[in-house]
Coordinates of C-alpha atoms (C1' of nucleotides) in Angstrom, one line a residue:
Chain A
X1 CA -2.3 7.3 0.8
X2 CA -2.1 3.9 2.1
X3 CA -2.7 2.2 -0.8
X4 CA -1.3 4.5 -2.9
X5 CA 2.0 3.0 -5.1
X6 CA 4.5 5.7 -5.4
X7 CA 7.5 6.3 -7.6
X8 CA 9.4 6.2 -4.6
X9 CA 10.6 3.9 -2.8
X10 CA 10.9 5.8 0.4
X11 CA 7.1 6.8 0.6
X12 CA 6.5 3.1 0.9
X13 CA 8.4 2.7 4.3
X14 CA 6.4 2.5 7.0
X15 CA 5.5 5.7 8.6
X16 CA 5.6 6.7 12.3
X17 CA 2.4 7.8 14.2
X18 CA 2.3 11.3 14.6
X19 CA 0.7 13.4 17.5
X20 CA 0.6 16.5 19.1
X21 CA 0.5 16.8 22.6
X22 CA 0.3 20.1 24.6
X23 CA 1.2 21.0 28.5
X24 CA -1.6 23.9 29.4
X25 CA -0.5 25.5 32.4
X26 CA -2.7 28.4 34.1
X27 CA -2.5 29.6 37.7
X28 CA -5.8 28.6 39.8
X29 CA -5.7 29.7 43.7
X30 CA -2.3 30.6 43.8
X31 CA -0.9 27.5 42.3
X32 CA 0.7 26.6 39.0
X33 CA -1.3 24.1 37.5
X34 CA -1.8 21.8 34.6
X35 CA -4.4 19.8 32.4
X36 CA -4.7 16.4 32.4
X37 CA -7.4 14.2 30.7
X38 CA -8.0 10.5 31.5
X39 CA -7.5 8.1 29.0
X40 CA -10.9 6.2 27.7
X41 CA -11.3 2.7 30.0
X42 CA -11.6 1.2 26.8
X43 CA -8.7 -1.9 26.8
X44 CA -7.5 -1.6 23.2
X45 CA -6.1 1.2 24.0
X46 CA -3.0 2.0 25.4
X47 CA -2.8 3.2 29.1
X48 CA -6.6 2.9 29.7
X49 CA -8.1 5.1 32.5
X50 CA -4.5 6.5 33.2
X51 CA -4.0 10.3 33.6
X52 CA -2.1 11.9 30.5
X53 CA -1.6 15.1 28.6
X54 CA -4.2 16.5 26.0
X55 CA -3.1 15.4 22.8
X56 CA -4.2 13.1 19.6
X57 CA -3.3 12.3 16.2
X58 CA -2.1 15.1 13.7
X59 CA -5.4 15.1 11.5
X60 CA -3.9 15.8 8.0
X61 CA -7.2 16.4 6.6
X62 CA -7.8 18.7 9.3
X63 CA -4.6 20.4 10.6
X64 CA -2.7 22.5 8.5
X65 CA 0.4 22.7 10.5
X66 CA 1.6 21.2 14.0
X67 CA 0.9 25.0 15.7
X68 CA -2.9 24.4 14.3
X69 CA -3.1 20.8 15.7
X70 CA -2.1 22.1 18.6
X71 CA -4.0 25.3 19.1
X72 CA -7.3 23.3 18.0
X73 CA -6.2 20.7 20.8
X74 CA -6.5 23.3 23.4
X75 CA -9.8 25.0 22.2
X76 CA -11.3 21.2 22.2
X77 CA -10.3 21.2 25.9
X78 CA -10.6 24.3 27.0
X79 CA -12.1 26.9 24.6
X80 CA -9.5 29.1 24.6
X81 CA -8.6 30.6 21.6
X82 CA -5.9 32.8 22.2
X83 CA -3.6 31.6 24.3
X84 CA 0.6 31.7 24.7
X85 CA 1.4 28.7 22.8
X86 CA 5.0 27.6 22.4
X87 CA 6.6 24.5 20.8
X88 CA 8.5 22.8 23.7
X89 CA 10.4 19.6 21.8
X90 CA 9.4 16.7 20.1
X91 CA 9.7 13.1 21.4
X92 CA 10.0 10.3 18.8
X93 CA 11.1 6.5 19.8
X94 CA 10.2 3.4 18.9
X95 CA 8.8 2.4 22.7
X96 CA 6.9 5.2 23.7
X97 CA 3.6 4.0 22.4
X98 CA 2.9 0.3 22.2
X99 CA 1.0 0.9 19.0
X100 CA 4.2 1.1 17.1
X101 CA 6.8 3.6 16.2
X102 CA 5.5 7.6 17.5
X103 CA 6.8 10.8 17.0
X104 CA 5.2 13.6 19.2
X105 CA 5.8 17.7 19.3
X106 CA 5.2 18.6 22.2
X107 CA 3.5 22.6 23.2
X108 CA 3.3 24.2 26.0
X109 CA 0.6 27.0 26.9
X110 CA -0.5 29.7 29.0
X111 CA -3.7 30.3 29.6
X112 CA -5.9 32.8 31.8
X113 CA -9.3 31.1 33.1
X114 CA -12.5 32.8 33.5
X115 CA -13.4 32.5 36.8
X116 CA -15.3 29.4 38.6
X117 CA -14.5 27.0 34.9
X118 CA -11.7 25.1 37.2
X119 CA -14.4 22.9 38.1
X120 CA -16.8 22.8 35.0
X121 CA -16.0 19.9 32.9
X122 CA -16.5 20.4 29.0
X123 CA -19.4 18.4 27.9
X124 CA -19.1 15.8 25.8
X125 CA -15.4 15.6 26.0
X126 CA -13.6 13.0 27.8
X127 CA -12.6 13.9 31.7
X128 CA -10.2 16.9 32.8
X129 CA -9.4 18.1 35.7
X130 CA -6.9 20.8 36.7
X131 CA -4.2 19.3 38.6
X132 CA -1.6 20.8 40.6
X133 CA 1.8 20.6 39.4
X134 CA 3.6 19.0 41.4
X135 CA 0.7 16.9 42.1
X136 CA 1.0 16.1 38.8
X137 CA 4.6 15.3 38.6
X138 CA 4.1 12.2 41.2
X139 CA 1.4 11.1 38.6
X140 CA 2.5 8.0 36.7
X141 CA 1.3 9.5 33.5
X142 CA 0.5 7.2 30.5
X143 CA 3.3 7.1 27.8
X144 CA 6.1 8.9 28.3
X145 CA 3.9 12.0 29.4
X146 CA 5.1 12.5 32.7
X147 CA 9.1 13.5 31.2
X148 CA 6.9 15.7 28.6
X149 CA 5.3 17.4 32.0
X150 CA 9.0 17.4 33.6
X151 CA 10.5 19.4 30.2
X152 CA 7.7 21.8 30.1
X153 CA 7.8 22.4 34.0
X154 CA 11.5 22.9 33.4
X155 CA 11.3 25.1 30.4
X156 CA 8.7 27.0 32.5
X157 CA 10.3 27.9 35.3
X158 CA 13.8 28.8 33.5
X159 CA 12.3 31.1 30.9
X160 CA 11.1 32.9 33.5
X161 CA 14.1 33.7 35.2
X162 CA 14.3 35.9 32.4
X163 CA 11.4 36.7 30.5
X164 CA 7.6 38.2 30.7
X165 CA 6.0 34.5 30.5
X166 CA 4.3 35.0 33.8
X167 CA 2.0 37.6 32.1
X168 CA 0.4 35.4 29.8
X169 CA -1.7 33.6 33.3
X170 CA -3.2 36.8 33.7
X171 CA -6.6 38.1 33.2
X172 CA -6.1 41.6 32.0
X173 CA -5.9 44.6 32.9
X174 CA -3.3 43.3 35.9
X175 CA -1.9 45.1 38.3
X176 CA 1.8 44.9 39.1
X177 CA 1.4 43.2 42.1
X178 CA -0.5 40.2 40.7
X179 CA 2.2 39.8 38.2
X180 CA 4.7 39.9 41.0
X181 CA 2.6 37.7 43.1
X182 CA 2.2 35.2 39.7
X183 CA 5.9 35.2 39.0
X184 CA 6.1 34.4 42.9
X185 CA 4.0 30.9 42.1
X186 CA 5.9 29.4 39.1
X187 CA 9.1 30.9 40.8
X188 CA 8.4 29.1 44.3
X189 CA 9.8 32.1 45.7
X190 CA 9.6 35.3 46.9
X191 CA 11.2 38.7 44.9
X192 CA 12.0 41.7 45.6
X193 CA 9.5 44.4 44.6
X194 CA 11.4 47.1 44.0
X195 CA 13.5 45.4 42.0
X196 CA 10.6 43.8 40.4
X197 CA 8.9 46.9 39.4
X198 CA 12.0 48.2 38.4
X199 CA 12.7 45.4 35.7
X200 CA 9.0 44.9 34.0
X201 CA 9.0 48.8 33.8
X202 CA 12.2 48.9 32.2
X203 CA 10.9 46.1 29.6
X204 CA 8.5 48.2 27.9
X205 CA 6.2 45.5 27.0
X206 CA 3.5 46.4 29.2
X207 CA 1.1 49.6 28.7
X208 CA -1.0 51.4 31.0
X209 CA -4.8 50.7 31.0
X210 CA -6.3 52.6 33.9
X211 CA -7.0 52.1 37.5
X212 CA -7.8 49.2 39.1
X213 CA -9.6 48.5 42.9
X214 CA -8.6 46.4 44.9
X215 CA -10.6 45.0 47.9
X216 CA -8.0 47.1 50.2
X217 CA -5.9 49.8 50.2
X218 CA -4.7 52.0 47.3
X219 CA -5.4 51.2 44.0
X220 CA -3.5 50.1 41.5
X221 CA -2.7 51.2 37.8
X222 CA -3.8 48.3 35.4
X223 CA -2.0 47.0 32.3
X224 CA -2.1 45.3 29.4
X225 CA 0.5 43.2 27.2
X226 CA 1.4 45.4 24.1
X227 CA 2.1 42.5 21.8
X228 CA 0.3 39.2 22.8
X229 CA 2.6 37.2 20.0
X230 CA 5.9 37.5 21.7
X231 CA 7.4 37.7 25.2
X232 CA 10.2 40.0 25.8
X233 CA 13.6 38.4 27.4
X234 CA 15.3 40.5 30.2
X235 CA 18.9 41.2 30.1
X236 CA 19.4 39.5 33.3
X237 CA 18.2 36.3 35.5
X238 CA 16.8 37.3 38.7
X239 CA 19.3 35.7 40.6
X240 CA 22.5 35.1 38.6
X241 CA 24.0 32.6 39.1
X242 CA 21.5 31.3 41.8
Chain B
X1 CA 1.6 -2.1 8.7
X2 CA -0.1 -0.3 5.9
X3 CA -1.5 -3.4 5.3
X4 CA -2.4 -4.1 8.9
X5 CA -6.3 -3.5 9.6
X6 CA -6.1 -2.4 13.2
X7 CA -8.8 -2.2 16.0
X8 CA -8.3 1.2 16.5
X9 CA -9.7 3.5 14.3
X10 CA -7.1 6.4 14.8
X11 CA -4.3 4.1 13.5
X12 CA -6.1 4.2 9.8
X13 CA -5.6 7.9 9.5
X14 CA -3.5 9.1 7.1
X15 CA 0.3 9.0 8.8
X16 CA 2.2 12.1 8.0
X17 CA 5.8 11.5 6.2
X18 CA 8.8 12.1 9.1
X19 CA 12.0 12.9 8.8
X20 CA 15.0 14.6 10.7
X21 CA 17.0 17.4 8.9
X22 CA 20.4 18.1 10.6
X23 CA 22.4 21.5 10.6
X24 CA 25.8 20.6 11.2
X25 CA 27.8 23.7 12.3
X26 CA 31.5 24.0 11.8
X27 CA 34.6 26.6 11.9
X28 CA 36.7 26.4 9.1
X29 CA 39.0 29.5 8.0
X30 CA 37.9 31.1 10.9
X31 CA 34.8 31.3 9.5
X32 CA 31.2 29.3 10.3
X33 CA 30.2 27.0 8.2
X34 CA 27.3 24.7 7.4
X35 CA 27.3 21.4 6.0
X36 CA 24.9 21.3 2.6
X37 CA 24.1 18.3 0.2
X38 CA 22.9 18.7 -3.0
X39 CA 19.3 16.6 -3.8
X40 CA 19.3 14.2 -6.6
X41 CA 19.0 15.0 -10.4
X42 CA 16.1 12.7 -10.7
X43 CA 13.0 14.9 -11.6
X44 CA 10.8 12.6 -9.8
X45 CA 12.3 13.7 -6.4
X46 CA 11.5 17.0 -5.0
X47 CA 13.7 20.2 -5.5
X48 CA 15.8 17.7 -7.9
X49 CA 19.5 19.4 -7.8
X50 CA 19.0 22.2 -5.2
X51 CA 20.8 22.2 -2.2
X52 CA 19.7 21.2 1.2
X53 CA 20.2 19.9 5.0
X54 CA 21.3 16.9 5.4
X55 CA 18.3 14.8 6.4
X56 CA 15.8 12.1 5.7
X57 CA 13.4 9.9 6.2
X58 CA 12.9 8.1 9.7
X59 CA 13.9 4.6 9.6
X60 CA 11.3 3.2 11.9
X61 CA 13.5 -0.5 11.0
X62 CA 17.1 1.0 11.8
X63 CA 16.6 4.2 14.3
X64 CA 15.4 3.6 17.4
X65 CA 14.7 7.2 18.1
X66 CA 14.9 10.4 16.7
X67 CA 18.3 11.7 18.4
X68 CA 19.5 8.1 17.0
X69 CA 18.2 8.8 13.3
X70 CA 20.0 12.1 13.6
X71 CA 23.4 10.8 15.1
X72 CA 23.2 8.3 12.0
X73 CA 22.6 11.2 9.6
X74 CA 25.7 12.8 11.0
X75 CA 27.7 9.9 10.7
X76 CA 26.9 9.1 7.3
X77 CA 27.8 12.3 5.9
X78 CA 30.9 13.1 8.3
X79 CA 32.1 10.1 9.9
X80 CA 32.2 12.4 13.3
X81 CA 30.7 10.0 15.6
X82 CA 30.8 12.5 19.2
X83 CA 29.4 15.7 18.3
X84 CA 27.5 18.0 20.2
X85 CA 23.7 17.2 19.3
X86 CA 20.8 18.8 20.5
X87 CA 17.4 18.9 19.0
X88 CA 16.3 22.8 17.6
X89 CA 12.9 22.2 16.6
X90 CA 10.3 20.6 14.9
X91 CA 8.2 21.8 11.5
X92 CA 5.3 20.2 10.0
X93 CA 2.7 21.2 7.9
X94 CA 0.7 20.0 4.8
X95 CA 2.7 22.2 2.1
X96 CA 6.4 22.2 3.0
X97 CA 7.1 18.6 0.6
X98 CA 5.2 18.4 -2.1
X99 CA 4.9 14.2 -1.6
X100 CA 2.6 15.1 1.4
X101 CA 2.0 16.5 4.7
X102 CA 4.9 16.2 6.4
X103 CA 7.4 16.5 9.7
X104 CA 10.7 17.0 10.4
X105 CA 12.3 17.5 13.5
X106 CA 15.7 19.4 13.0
X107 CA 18.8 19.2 14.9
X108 CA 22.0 21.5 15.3
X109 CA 25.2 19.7 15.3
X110 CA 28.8 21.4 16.3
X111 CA 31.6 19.2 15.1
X112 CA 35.8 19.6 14.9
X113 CA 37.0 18.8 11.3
X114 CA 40.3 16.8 11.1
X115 CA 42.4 19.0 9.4
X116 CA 42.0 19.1 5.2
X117 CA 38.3 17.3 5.5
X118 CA 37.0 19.8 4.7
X119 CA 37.6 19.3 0.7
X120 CA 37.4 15.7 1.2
X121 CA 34.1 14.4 -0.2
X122 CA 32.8 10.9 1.2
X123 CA 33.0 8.2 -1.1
X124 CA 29.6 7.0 -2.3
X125 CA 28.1 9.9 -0.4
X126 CA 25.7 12.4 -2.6
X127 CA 27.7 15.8 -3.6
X128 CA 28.0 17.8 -0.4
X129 CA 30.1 20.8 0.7
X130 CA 31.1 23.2 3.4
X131 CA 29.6 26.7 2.9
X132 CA 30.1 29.5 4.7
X133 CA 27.3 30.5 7.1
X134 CA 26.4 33.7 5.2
X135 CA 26.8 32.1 1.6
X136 CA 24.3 29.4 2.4
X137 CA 21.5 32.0 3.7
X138 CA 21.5 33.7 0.5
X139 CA 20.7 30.3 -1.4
X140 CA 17.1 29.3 -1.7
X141 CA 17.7 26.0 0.3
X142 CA 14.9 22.9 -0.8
X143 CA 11.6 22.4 1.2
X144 CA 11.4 25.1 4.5
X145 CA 15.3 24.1 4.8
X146 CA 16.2 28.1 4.6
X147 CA 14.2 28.4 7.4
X148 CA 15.3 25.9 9.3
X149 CA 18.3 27.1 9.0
X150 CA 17.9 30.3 9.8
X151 CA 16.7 29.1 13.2
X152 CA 19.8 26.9 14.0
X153 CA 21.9 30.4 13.3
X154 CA 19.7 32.4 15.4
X155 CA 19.5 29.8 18.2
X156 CA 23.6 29.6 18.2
X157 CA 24.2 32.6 18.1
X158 CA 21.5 33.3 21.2
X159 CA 23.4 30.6 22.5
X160 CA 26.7 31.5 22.6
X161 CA 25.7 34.8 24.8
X162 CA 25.2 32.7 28.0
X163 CA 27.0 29.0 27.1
X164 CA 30.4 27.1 26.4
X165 CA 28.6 26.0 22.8
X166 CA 31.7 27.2 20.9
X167 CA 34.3 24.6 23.3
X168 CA 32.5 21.9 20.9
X169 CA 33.9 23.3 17.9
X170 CA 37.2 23.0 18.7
X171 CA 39.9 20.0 18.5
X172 CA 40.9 19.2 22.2
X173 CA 43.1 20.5 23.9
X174 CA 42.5 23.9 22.9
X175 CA 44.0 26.5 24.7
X176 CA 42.2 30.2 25.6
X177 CA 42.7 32.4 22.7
X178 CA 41.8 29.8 20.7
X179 CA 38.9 29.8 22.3
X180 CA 37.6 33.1 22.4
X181 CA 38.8 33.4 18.7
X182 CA 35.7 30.6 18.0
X183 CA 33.3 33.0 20.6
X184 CA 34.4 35.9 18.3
X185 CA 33.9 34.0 14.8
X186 CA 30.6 32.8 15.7
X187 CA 29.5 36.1 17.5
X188 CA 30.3 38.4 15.0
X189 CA 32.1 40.5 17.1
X190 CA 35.2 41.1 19.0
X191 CA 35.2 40.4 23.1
X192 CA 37.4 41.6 25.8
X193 CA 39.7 39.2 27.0
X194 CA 40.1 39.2 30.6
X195 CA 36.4 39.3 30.8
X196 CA 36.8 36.3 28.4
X197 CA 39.2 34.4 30.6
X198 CA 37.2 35.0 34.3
X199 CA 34.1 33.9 32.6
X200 CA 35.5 30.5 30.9
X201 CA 37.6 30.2 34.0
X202 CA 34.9 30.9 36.5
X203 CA 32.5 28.8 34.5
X204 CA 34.4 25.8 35.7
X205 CA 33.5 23.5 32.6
X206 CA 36.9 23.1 31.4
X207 CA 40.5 20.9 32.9
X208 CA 44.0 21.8 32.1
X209 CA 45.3 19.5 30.5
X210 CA 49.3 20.3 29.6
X211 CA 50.5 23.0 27.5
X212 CA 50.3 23.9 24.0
X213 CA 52.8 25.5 22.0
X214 CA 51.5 28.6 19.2
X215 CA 54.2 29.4 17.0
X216 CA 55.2 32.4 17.8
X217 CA 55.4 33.9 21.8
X218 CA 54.2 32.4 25.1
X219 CA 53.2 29.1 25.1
X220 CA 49.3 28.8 26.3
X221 CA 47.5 26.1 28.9
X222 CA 45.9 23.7 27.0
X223 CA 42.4 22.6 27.9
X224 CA 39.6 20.1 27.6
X225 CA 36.1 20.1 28.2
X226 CA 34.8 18.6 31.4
X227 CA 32.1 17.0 31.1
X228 CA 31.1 17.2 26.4
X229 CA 27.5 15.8 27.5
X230 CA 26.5 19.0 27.7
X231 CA 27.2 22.4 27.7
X232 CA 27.6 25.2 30.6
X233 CA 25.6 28.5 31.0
X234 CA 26.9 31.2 32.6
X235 CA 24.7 34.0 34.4
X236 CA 24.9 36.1 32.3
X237 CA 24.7 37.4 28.8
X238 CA 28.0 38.5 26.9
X239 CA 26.2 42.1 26.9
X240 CA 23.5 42.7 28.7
X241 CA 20.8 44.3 27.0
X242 CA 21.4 44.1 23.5
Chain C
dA1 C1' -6.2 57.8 62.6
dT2 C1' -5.2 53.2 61.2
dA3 C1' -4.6 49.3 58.4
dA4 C1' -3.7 47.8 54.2
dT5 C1' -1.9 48.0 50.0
dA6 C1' 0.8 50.6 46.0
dG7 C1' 4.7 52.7 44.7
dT8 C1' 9.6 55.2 45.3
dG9 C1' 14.5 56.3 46.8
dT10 C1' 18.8 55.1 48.3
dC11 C1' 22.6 52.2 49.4
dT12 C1' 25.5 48.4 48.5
dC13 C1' 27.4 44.5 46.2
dT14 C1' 28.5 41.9 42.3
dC15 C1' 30.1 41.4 38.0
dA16 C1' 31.2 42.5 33.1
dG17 C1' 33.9 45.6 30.3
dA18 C1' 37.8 48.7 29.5
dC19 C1' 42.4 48.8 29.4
dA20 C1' 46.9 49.0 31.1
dC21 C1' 50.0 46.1 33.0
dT22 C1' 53.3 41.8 33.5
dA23 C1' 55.0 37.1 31.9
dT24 C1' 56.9 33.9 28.7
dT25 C1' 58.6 32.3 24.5
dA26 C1' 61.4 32.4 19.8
dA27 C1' 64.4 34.7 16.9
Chain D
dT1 C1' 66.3 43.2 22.8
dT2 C1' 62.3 42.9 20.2
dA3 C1' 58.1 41.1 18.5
dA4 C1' 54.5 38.3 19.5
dT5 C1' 51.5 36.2 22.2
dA6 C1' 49.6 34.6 27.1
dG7 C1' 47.9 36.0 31.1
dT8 C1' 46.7 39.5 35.3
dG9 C1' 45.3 43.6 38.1
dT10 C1' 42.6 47.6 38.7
dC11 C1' 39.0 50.8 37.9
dT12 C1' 34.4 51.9 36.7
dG13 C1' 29.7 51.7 35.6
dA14 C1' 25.3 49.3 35.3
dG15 C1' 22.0 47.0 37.4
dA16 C1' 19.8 43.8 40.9
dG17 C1' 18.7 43.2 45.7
dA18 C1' 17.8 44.9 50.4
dC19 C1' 15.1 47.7 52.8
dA20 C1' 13.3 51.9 54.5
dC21 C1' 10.6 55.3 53.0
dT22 C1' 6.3 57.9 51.0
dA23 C1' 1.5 57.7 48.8
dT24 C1' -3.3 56.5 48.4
dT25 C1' -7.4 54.2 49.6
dA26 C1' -11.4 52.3 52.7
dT27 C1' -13.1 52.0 57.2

DNA sequence: ATAATAGTGTCTCTCAGACACTATTAA
DNA sequence: TTAATAGTGTCTGAGAGACACTATTAT
């Protein structure tokens, strides 16, 4: 393409670099979390050995859509196929990457992980770790990934204030507790349970999926996420007006 | 910089074609409208004749960003030079121009006409015209633009359940009933007004600012916004629950 | 029985909506 | 005074939070 002369002149302007990059948040020991991968030691490249976001080039041979280029970013990292994956923004300057003019979407996603992978690094791909968030926000991230982080920690905690997001970091079946006690850890505070029951009842998006033990006390009925492709928005913030 | 052989291997790839579409919202006869241009006869350009967004390529020469390339968009085809800008989204995929795979990251604009601009085309400027909001979803818009617009829609109207959006379409000083008679046109429904007033009131984002005459009965306060950098959510929705 | 956890009932407070009321202006 | 519009006061209902209560399980 290239090479290629077009009929028109505005296919031979020179085209901005285009990547993906995605924020993958899951919920290990009680804390929100987030990906990072270090950037290859190699000097050419920009920001060498500095922590930043997963993310790459949009592969146009490869990716047939930004959701694909990112969804295929987050299996390369971490396997998972199914996760909550939600366009955050895009960023697009003529600074933000010393290679030359870059335009990036940014994702964010949820994902659940199988127990004891928080420490197993992927072979054959570049170093991750699972870094704590606000850890990571002290992090001088390379480009302008550490604003990215600030957005999608943003985003996070605001939508939800109001919607079923937390669900998405859980293994199911869940119990109602562990959602409470997840929304608990992205909210940085504590809610009310009766009020809490009261609301993700009222939502309707969760069914019933038997019992489930606990290691103490009474057991708990399970659930499940009746549709994995949306989350449902609550008619109120939990606190209004803070 | 096509012609550039770089050390890195990524920068080689094939760069997708960018560009930033802009829905540019206005009231006009009480009623919403959206700004459409109509794309070039010329059969070697795509959807030749159809209407569409306003929009283009990224100027990597002239636009130092994408909010810039979008401001300059908006200029070009209005002159308004202060409008209420925020970015909606991002779209890219291999099939949506038929020149390539390709990007574009869309904003929402809410402007004030000067009065009679609204039949006034701009000189130079490529045919382009107000259309009502309903009018222009029933047209089969060029590339995904239909879709695109259909987002800004939903995502105003979302928005102006819990924020001052509408106080941006509006010609300062406004007074009160003018205002809730832009909440009505772009809600699609009729609100109450006291509840109105404590919530704009309450909301704290706007100043008196004298008084402004109607032509019939009581006078009204006139108003301004507060702070037009952004806008105010309140906590919470116009009706809760649906 | 006790400890630990799951789950419910009841009260209160806040706030949005309904709607009737008062205030100000021009003719 | 009347019509027209701006602006206020009061009641009610819905729902979230506080918090005490009951229920179920393992030891």
């Amino acid at each position: 393409m290239n090479k290629k002369i077009s009929t028109d002149p505005h296919l031979d302007f020179e085209r901005p670099l285009v990547t993906v990059d995605v924020v993958i948040f899951s919920v290990i020991d009680d804390k929100l979390a987030v990906l990072l991968v270090r950037r290859p030691d190699d000097e050419r490249e920009p920001f060498p050995g500095r922590w930043a976001l997963p993310g790459g080039f949009v592969d146009v041979n490869q990716d047939r859509s930004l959701q694909d280029c990112a969804a295929r970013k987050l299996r390369e990292k971490t396997g998972v196929k199914a996760p909550y994956l939600e366009q955050l923004a895009s960023w697009g300057d003529s600074g933000r990457d010393p290679r030359g003019w870059s335009v990036t979407s940014a994702y964010f996603a949820l994902i659940t992980l199988p127990v004891g992978q928080a420490e197993v690094p992927i072979a054959g791909a570049p170093e991750s770790q699972w870094v704590e968030v606000e850890e990571a926000r002290r992090k001088r991230l390379a480009f302008d990934h550490s604003q990215i982080l600030a957005a999608a920690v943003a985003r996070l905690r605001s939508k939800v204030e109001y919607t079923s997001l937390p669900a998405f970091l859980l293994t199911e079946p869940f119990t109602l507790p562990q959602l409470q006690q997840t929304y608990e850890v992205v909210l940085g505070r504590e809610v009310d349970k009766s009020a809490f029951r009261k609301r993700m009842l009222d939502a309707a998006f969760l069914e019933e999926v038997g019992v489930v033990d606990g290691v103490f006390g009474r057991a708990a009925t399970g659930y499940r996420i009746r549709d994995r492709d949306r989350a449902v928005t609550f008619p109120r913030m939990f606190k209004s007006g803070e």
